[in-house]
N, CA, C and O of each residue as an XYZ file, in Angstrom:
664
protein
N      51.589     51.384     46.909
C      52.465     51.796     45.774
C      53.640     52.896     46.381
O      53.864     54.057     46.040
N      54.212     52.147     47.291
C      55.350     53.057     47.852
C      56.916     52.556     47.003
O      57.003     51.778     46.053
N      57.828     53.150     47.576
C      59.064     52.878     47.140
C      59.954     51.955     47.716
O      60.567     52.183     48.759
N      60.047     50.822     47.001
C      61.007     49.964     47.548
C      62.432     49.769     46.831
O      62.664     49.663     45.626
N      63.382     49.751     47.994
C      64.666     49.361     47.551
C      65.254     48.269     46.854
O      64.982     47.128     47.226
N      65.882     48.424     46.071
C      66.301     47.034     45.426
C      67.436     46.413     46.250
O      68.293     47.077     46.835
N      67.358     45.065     46.238
C      68.345     44.477     47.349
C      69.576     44.547     46.748
O      69.604     44.801     45.544
N      70.808     44.338     47.471
C      71.738     44.434     47.445
C      72.356     43.421     46.659
O      73.254     43.679     45.857
N      71.931     42.336     46.850
C      72.199     40.995     45.951
C      71.969     41.198     44.686
O      72.736     40.671     43.881
N      70.943     41.949     44.244
C      70.477     42.137     42.857
C      71.280     43.440     42.270
O      71.472     43.510     41.056
N      71.741     44.463     43.142
C      72.455     45.563     42.629
C      73.876     45.039     42.166
O      74.462     45.625     41.257
N      74.308     44.177     42.654
C      75.562     43.763     42.619
C      75.785     43.153     41.124
O      76.918     43.022     40.663
N      74.787     42.847     40.514
C      74.523     42.398     39.169
C      74.597     43.109     37.962
O      74.622     42.667     36.813
N      74.637     44.586     38.477
C      74.349     45.673     37.437
C      75.677     46.500     37.404
O      76.335     46.483     38.444
N      76.070     47.094     36.533
C      77.295     48.064     36.155
C      76.707     49.450     35.504
O      76.104     49.453     34.431
N      76.896     50.343     36.094
C      76.480     51.872     36.032
C      77.350     52.606     35.313
O      78.387     52.825     35.939
N      77.301     53.200     33.921
C      78.165     53.940     33.523
C      77.621     55.519     33.254
O      76.641     55.499     32.509
N      77.959     56.697     33.618
C      77.417     57.701     33.674
C      78.633     58.770     32.691
O      79.783     59.049     33.027
N      78.049     59.112     31.687
C      78.629     60.034     30.565
C      78.353     61.327     30.737
O      77.208     61.672     31.028
N      79.623     62.462     30.544
C      78.446     63.514     30.297
C      78.460     63.663     28.648
O      79.042     62.863     27.916
N      77.859     64.606     28.269
C      77.441     65.287     26.980
C      78.918     65.756     26.451
O      79.668     66.393     27.192
N      79.241     65.433     25.260
C      80.528     66.151     24.670
C      80.280     67.701     24.595
O      79.085     67.938     24.426
N      80.895     68.574     24.655
C      80.857     69.820     24.280
C      80.648     70.170     22.568
O      80.398     69.254     21.785
N      80.772     71.486     22.147
C      80.649     71.780     20.704
C      82.020     71.127     20.141
O      82.080     70.584     19.038
N      82.974     71.230     20.917
C      84.440     70.676     19.955
C      84.431     68.987     20.106
O      85.323     68.488     19.420
N      83.780     68.194     20.705
C      83.496     67.092     20.795
C      82.997     66.757     19.854
O      83.550     66.090     18.979
N      81.571     67.245     19.833
C      80.646     67.417     18.765
C      81.187     67.214     17.000
O      80.926     66.345     16.168
N      82.080     68.519     16.945
C      82.523     68.588     16.063
C      83.913     67.528     15.583
O      84.158     67.299     14.399
N      84.537     67.094     16.461
C      85.342     65.826     16.377
C      84.806     64.653     15.859
O      85.148     64.159     14.784
N      83.882     64.157     16.693
C      83.177     63.193     16.136
C      82.615     62.886     14.720
O      82.871     61.979     13.928
N      81.531     64.235     14.652
C      80.932     64.037     13.153
C      81.762     64.634     12.392
O      81.531     64.372     11.212
N      82.949     65.577     12.600
C      83.608     66.049     11.509
C      84.339     64.768     10.820
O      84.570     64.683      9.614
N      84.632     63.876     11.707
C      85.403     62.766     11.413
C      84.676     61.942     10.429
O      85.206     61.624      9.365
N      83.237     61.515     10.815
C      82.608     60.810      9.711
C      82.303     61.729      8.450
O      82.350     61.176      7.350
N      82.096     62.638      8.491
C      81.710     63.704      7.435
C      83.024     63.624      6.432
O      82.950     63.362      5.232
N      84.188     63.889      7.128
C      85.213     63.936      6.210
C      85.722     62.430      5.535
O      86.314     62.375      4.457
N      85.446     61.448      6.212
C      85.255     60.193      5.502
C      84.548     59.845      4.303
O      84.835     59.059      3.400
N      83.530     60.621      4.494
C      82.552     60.283      3.295
C      82.500     61.327      2.193
O      82.014     61.095      1.086
N      83.037     62.508      2.561
C      83.338     63.949      1.366
C      84.638     64.221      1.301
O      85.285     65.052      1.938
N      85.076     63.238      0.247
C      86.740     63.322     -0.075
C      86.812     63.994     -1.492
O      85.807     64.226     -2.165
N      87.963     64.256     -1.842
C      88.550     64.945     -2.880
C      88.111     64.107     -4.127
O      87.691     64.526     -5.205
N      88.300     62.894     -3.737
C      87.829     61.758     -4.891
C      86.441     61.671     -5.474
O      86.181     61.311     -6.622
N      85.586     62.041     -4.551
C      84.209     62.087     -4.522
C      83.578     63.186     -5.066
O      82.757     63.112     -5.981
N      83.961     64.266     -4.497
C      83.364     65.766     -4.392
C      84.451     66.702     -4.662
O      85.637     66.579     -4.355
N      83.815     67.749     -5.344
C      85.102     69.007     -5.303
C      85.371     69.326     -3.824
O      85.034     68.879     -2.728
N      86.266     70.476     -4.399
C      86.747     71.138     -2.934
C      85.456     71.938     -2.295
O      85.152     71.829     -1.107
N      84.761     72.730     -3.206
C      83.413     73.615     -2.442
C      82.508     72.647     -1.712
O      81.901     72.854     -0.661
N      82.520     71.858     -2.247
C      81.416     70.654     -1.746
C      81.915     70.295     -0.313
O      81.245     70.261      0.719
N      82.952     70.091     -0.442
C      83.877     69.417      1.105
C      83.780     70.559      1.918
O      83.407     70.483      3.089
N      84.058     71.497      1.428
C      84.139     72.499      2.349
C      82.777     72.730      3.209
O      82.690     72.792      4.435
N      81.713     72.842      2.221
C      80.286     73.093      2.741
C      79.995     71.922      3.812
O      79.533     72.144      4.931
N      80.328     70.647      3.316
C      80.033     69.461      4.452
C      80.606     69.707      5.716
O      80.003     69.357      6.731
N      81.649     70.242      5.770
C      82.395     70.388      7.074
C      81.742     71.777      7.756
O      81.515     71.850      8.963
N      81.482     72.835      6.841
C      80.482     74.054      7.610
C      79.179     73.035      8.050
O      78.800     73.281      9.195
N      78.605     72.209      7.538
C      77.596     71.893      8.211
C      77.508     70.985      9.689
O      76.508     70.775     10.377
N      78.853     70.554      9.901
C      78.769     70.129     10.972
C      78.934     71.030     12.140
O      78.250     70.893     13.154
N      79.860     71.973     12.001
C      79.622     73.226     12.920
C      78.334     73.751     12.872
O      77.797     74.101     13.923
N      77.705     73.866     11.696
C      76.172     74.629     11.940
C      75.509     74.093     12.756
O      75.038     74.684     13.728
N      75.301     72.477     12.430
C      74.546     71.557     13.155
C      74.801     71.710     14.728
O      73.863     71.883     15.506
N      76.190     71.632     15.158
C      76.235     71.616     16.451
C      76.049     72.617     17.268
O      75.783     72.616     18.470
N      76.261     73.765     16.278
C      75.472     75.391     16.973
C      74.218     75.528     17.295
O      73.693     75.963     18.320
N      73.519     74.864     15.729
C      72.151     74.779     16.093
C      71.845     73.905     17.455
O      71.152     74.406     18.341
N      72.247     72.925     17.554
C      71.788     71.949     18.399
C      72.248     72.696     20.116
O      71.578     72.541     21.137
N      73.080     73.205     20.045
C      73.600     74.264     21.215
C      72.570     75.228     21.501
O      72.138     75.304     22.651
N      72.112     76.000     20.558
C      71.086     76.993     20.479
C      69.796     76.681     21.022
O      69.180     77.118     21.994
N      69.522     75.750     20.088
C      68.080     75.308     20.466
C      67.852     74.345     21.852
O      66.730     73.969     22.189
N      68.931     74.049     22.505
C      68.686     73.200     23.826
C      68.991     74.192     24.761
O      68.679     73.949     25.927
N      69.683     75.554     24.435
C      69.692     76.639     25.350
C      68.115     77.344     25.389
O      67.427     77.443     26.404
N      67.761     77.775     24.101
C      66.292     78.428     24.111
C      64.855     77.617     24.522
O      63.856     78.105     25.052
N      65.087     76.234     24.103
C      63.947     75.314     24.591
C      64.126     74.486     25.301
O      64.362     73.392     24.788
N      64.105     74.583     26.808
C      64.777     73.660     27.897
C      63.410     72.869     28.402
O      62.339     73.448     28.583
N      63.628     71.425     28.601
C      62.606     70.949     28.853
C      61.762     71.600     30.226
O      62.243     72.311     31.109
N      60.179     71.052     30.077
C      59.276     71.606     31.065
C      58.600     70.496     31.544
O      59.009     69.376     31.241
N      57.627     70.642     32.247
C      56.930     69.417     32.734
C      55.773     69.139     31.510
O      55.295     68.013     31.373
N      55.452     70.047     30.812
C      54.728     69.632     29.476
C      55.238     69.772     28.213
O      54.579     69.793     27.174
N      56.870     69.904     28.365
C      57.668     69.764     27.064
C      58.913     68.629     27.619
O      60.109     68.704     27.338
N      58.349     67.739     28.350
C      59.558     66.806     28.942
C      60.531     66.383     27.944
O      61.742     66.375     28.165
N      59.839     65.930     26.528
C      60.967     65.598     25.618
C      61.704     66.440     24.896
O      62.398     65.989     23.985
N      61.674     68.076     25.234
C      62.743     68.782     24.968
C      64.008     68.517     25.307
O      64.652     69.376     25.909
N      64.648     67.118     24.933
C      66.127     67.024     25.273
C      66.711     66.896     23.979
O      66.302     65.966     23.284
N      67.559     67.626     23.537
C      68.266     67.423     22.335
C      69.572     67.169     22.357
O      70.381     68.092     22.451
N      69.963     65.838     22.270
C      71.533     65.358     22.558
C      72.081     64.745     21.305
O      71.599     65.174     20.257
N      72.847     63.975     21.240
C      73.794     63.723     20.214
C      73.056     62.735     19.099
O      73.478     62.595     17.951
N      72.014     62.151     19.578
C      71.090     61.409     18.656
C      70.393     62.136     17.826
O      70.211     61.645     16.712
N      69.752     63.625     18.144
C      69.649     64.299     17.076
C      70.546     64.686     15.864
O      70.348     64.520     14.660
N      71.356     65.123     16.381
C      72.753     65.511     15.372
C      73.038     64.272     14.596
O      73.090     64.357     13.369
N      73.275     62.843     15.339
C      73.525     61.862     14.639
C      72.456     61.678     13.291
O      72.742     61.521     12.104
N      71.246     61.754     13.896
C      69.701     61.827     12.735
C      70.325     62.441     11.531
O      70.488     61.893     10.441
N      70.690     63.789     11.916
C      70.745     64.687     10.941
C      71.948     64.198      9.671
O      71.816     64.111      8.450
N      73.104     63.945     10.554
C      74.088     63.066      9.542
C      73.716     61.786      9.164
O      74.243     61.436      8.108
N      73.010     61.006      9.658
C      72.655     59.763      8.935
C      71.946     59.912      7.671
O      72.096     59.135      6.728
N      70.938     61.223      7.665
C      70.006     61.277      6.463
C      70.863     61.857      5.662
O      70.829     61.370      4.532
N      71.907     63.029      5.852
C      72.670     63.461      4.858
C      73.735     62.233      4.066
O      73.909     62.313      2.850
N      74.338     61.233      4.798
C      75.058     60.475      4.205
C      74.190     59.175      3.806
O      74.952     58.324      3.347
N      73.027     58.796      3.825
C      72.551     58.036      3.195
C      72.127     58.248      1.652
O      71.905     57.366      0.822
N      72.087     59.274      1.531
C      72.081     60.089      0.220
C      73.157     59.298     -0.670
O      72.788     58.908     -1.777
N      74.131     59.106     -0.352
C      75.433     58.457     -0.969
C      75.516     57.262     -0.848
O      76.316     56.661     -1.565
N      74.703     56.547      0.108
C      74.950     54.806      0.498
C      74.604     53.897     -0.647
O      74.963     52.721     -0.592
N      73.816     54.432     -1.863
C      73.943     53.634     -2.827
C      75.010     54.246     -4.093
O      74.767     55.370     -4.530
N      75.922     53.637     -4.526
C      76.868     54.155     -5.655
C      76.131     54.697     -6.933
O      76.445     55.751     -7.485
N      74.870     53.664     -7.447
C      74.479     53.822     -8.510
C      73.604     54.869     -8.608
O      73.124     55.127     -9.712
N      73.206     55.756     -7.290
C      72.269     57.060     -7.602
C      73.033     58.245     -7.257
O      72.557     59.358     -7.479
N      74.367     58.075     -6.646
C      75.294     59.389     -6.838
C      74.458     60.730     -7.114
O      74.759     61.499     -8.027
N      73.335     60.949     -6.204
C      72.642     62.108     -6.534
C      73.302     63.490     -6.009
O      72.759     64.481     -6.496
N      74.336     63.749     -5.137
C      74.955     64.630     -5.016
C      75.827     64.858     -6.162
O      75.809     65.967     -6.697
N      76.604     63.915     -6.611
C      77.881     64.308     -7.616
C      76.597     64.564     -9.122
O      76.941     65.540     -9.790
N      75.854     64.169     -9.435
C      75.073     64.508    -10.750
C      74.270     65.444    -10.519
O      73.934     65.955    -11.587
N      73.691     66.029     -9.458
C      72.730     66.900     -9.615
C      71.521     66.279     -9.779
O      71.342     65.122    -10.159
N      70.388     67.401     -9.363
C      68.863     66.942     -9.550
C      68.231     68.186     -9.869
O      68.414     69.233     -9.247
N      67.513     68.043    -10.816
C      66.283     69.236    -11.331
C      67.320     70.678    -11.209
O      67.121     71.679    -10.521
N      68.458     70.381    -12.120
C      69.248     71.803    -12.255
C      69.619     72.290    -11.021
O      69.739     73.515    -10.986
N      69.852     71.651     -9.925
C      70.418     72.157     -8.540
C      71.611     71.666     -8.370
O      71.686     70.438     -8.314
N      72.703     72.365     -8.257
C      73.939     71.970     -8.025
C      74.179     70.903     -6.676
O      73.250     70.668     -5.904
N      75.175     70.460     -6.550
C      75.515     69.641     -5.298
C      75.843     70.645     -4.044
O      75.812     70.181     -2.904
N      76.072     71.651     -4.205
C      76.130     72.557     -3.191
C      74.661     72.962     -2.408
O      74.327     72.846     -1.229
N      73.934     73.495     -3.617
C      72.761     73.786     -2.989
C      71.651     72.777     -2.390
O      70.724     72.963     -1.602
N      72.102     71.665     -3.059
C      71.301     70.419     -2.779
C      71.666     69.985     -1.630
O      70.795     69.588     -0.856
N      73.064     69.959     -1.247
C      73.704     69.798      0.001
C      72.739     70.713      1.262
O      72.147     70.197      2.209
N      72.788     71.787      1.017
C      72.186     72.604      2.067
C      70.494     72.184      2.333
O      69.822     71.941      3.335
N      70.235     72.244      0.885
C      68.344     71.670      1.399
C      68.275     70.219      2.028
O      67.384     69.841      2.788
N      69.187     69.581      1.665
C      69.004     68.330      2.342
C      69.470     68.635      4.170
O      68.984     68.145      5.189
N      70.291     69.371      4.037
C      70.789     69.229      5.721
C      69.655     70.037      6.419
O      69.362     69.903      7.607
N      68.928     71.065      5.373
C      67.739     71.697      6.288
C      66.695     70.793      6.577
O      66.069     70.860      7.635
N      66.395     69.691      5.433
C      65.307     68.680      5.541
C      65.528     68.107      6.945
O      64.756     68.182      7.902
N      66.671     67.548      6.888
C      67.267     66.696      8.156
C      67.180     67.367      9.555
O      66.827     66.762     10.568
N      67.552     68.736      9.508
C      67.182     69.557     10.899
C      65.807     69.526     11.097
O      65.264     69.494     12.200
N      65.136     69.537      9.796
C      63.554     69.984     10.235
C      63.071     68.334     10.983
O      62.271     68.170     11.904
N      63.664     67.527     10.415
C      63.037     66.146     10.791
C      63.457     65.810     12.199
O      62.826     65.202     13.063
N      64.388     66.220     12.229
C      65.177     65.571     13.566
C      65.004     66.692     14.880
O      65.040     66.303     16.047
N      64.833     67.983     14.540
C      64.735     68.761     15.432
C      63.051     69.546     15.471
O      62.427     69.757     16.511
N      62.633     69.833     14.261
C      61.415     70.694     14.289
C      60.245     69.698     14.585
O      59.280     70.203     15.160
N      60.168     68.310     14.274
C      59.227     67.597     14.653
C      58.872     67.333     16.282
O      57.823     66.957     16.804
N      60.139     67.674     16.849
C      59.774     67.347     18.152
C      58.977     68.291     18.643
O      58.245     67.984     19.585
N      58.952     69.524     18.156
C      58.338     70.708     18.953
C      57.003     70.741     19.055
O      56.483     70.183     18.088
N      56.092     71.246     19.975
C      54.876     71.027     19.930
C      53.669     72.421     19.875
O      52.439     72.408     19.820
N      54.442     73.301     19.908
C      53.695     74.486     19.823
C      54.236     75.284     18.977
O      55.440     75.223     18.726
N      53.250     76.338     18.293
C      53.872     77.122     17.100
C      55.046     78.297     17.423
O      55.825     78.656     16.539
N      55.082     78.864     18.815
C      56.188     79.663     19.273
C      57.401     78.659     18.985
O      58.331     78.801     18.190
N      57.181     77.824     19.678
C      58.787     76.831     19.756
C      59.176     76.799     18.134
O      60.283     77.184     17.759
N      58.238     76.340     17.272
C      58.582     76.264     15.739
C      59.068     77.281     15.269
O      60.002     77.166     14.475
N      58.494     78.765     15.683
C      58.880     79.833     15.218
C      60.686     80.063     15.581
O      61.579     80.380     14.796
N      60.776     79.727     17.252
C      62.125     79.809     17.385
C      63.266     78.969     16.808
O      64.466     79.238     16.769
N      62.631     77.922     16.382
C      63.591     76.865     15.860
C      63.801     77.552     14.391
O      64.966     77.803     14.083
N      62.727     77.888     13.426
C      62.881     78.682     12.659
C      63.941     79.852     12.086
O      64.540     80.129     11.047
N      63.816     80.224     13.100
C      64.938     81.521     13.324
C      66.359     81.090     13.584
O      67.283     81.630     12.976
N      66.524     80.321     14.294
C      67.741     79.473     14.852
C      68.124     78.714     13.750
O      69.325     78.443     13.776
N      67.512     78.275     12.785
C      68.124     77.395     11.742
C      68.630     78.289     10.342
O      69.477     78.046      9.483
N      67.736     79.375     10.541
C      68.314     80.357      9.388
C      69.498     81.204      9.771
O      70.345     81.503      8.930
N      69.590     81.694     11.339
C      70.927     81.740     11.727
C      72.131     81.243     11.416
O      73.178     81.804     11.093
N      71.790     79.899     11.585
C      73.135     78.909     11.784
C      73.507     78.762     10.216
O      74.660     78.736      9.784
N      72.296     78.666      9.419
C      72.561     78.662      7.892
C      73.375     79.705      7.230
O      74.267     79.524      6.401
N      72.956     80.781      7.696
C      73.642     82.188      7.150
C      75.326     82.162      7.766
O      76.399     82.143      7.164
N      75.053     82.168      8.960
C      76.648     82.459      9.892
C      77.660     81.306      9.431
O      78.827     81.410      9.055
N      76.947     80.311      9.559
C      77.875     78.714      9.453
C      77.934     78.080      7.874
O      78.946     77.483      7.505
N      76.963     78.230      7.129
C      77.088     77.731      5.853
C      77.283     78.610      4.986
O      78.429     78.632      4.536
N      76.422     79.503      4.504
C      76.542     80.404      3.299
C      76.133     81.952      3.681
O      75.821     82.383      4.791
N      76.211     82.530      2.663
C      76.222     83.838      3.053
C      74.631     84.262      2.477
O      74.423     84.135      1.270
N      73.416     84.815      3.464
C      72.277     85.004      2.971
C      72.210     86.307      2.410
O      72.275     87.256      3.192
N      72.109     86.492      1.365
C      71.880     87.874      0.662
C      70.199     88.220      0.715
O      69.677     89.165      1.307
N      69.732     87.485      0.159
C      68.013     87.709     -0.132
C      67.226     87.314      1.113
O      67.779     86.677      2.009
N      65.917     87.688      1.190
C      65.106     87.306      2.392
C      64.813     85.801      1.817
O      64.658     85.317      0.696
N      64.815     85.233      3.369
C      65.033     83.648      3.232
C      63.422     83.200      3.995
O      63.078     83.311      5.172
N      62.762     82.745      2.967
C      61.585     82.186      3.681
C      61.802     80.654      4.117
O      62.290     79.756      3.431
N      61.271     80.578      5.550
C      61.499     79.260      6.139
C      61.049     78.072      5.460
O      61.549     77.011      5.835
N      60.109     78.047      4.434
C      59.508     77.135      3.975
C      60.083     76.961      2.381
O      59.454     76.326      1.535
N      61.200     77.537      2.152
C      61.615     77.353      0.877
C      62.894     76.648      1.027
O      63.542     76.326      0.031
């Protein structure tokens, strides 16, 4: 079971493209354009639009911080937080308005206004995309503190004690 080189005649049939991961501004540019196309003045009020733009910065900051705090190791080799996780967060947020008949954010649900619902939805999608990858308790606690920091600094001012489970 040794390493065998791939013959040159086979190698010439393939094309390799290597791309670097975009930085914070690149993520904000890509996902900001997607959010701006869905959250318009026609569909939402200005406070909800501003909040949606804040979600982009909060999510990219969260991804940067979690990838620095939780780097891959031999036992945690899957701790690679890429553009895919960020895309999953925004896919979940944008699917809420995929069916115009629902209009959940516009109509509100259970006496929660659109902004509160959007923040709860963002947190749920971040938990689904990032938190579900984590394998031990300490890593999950690190993530919960990071999501709280990003939420308070980038999305809204947290005046009261925040429970990670609410």
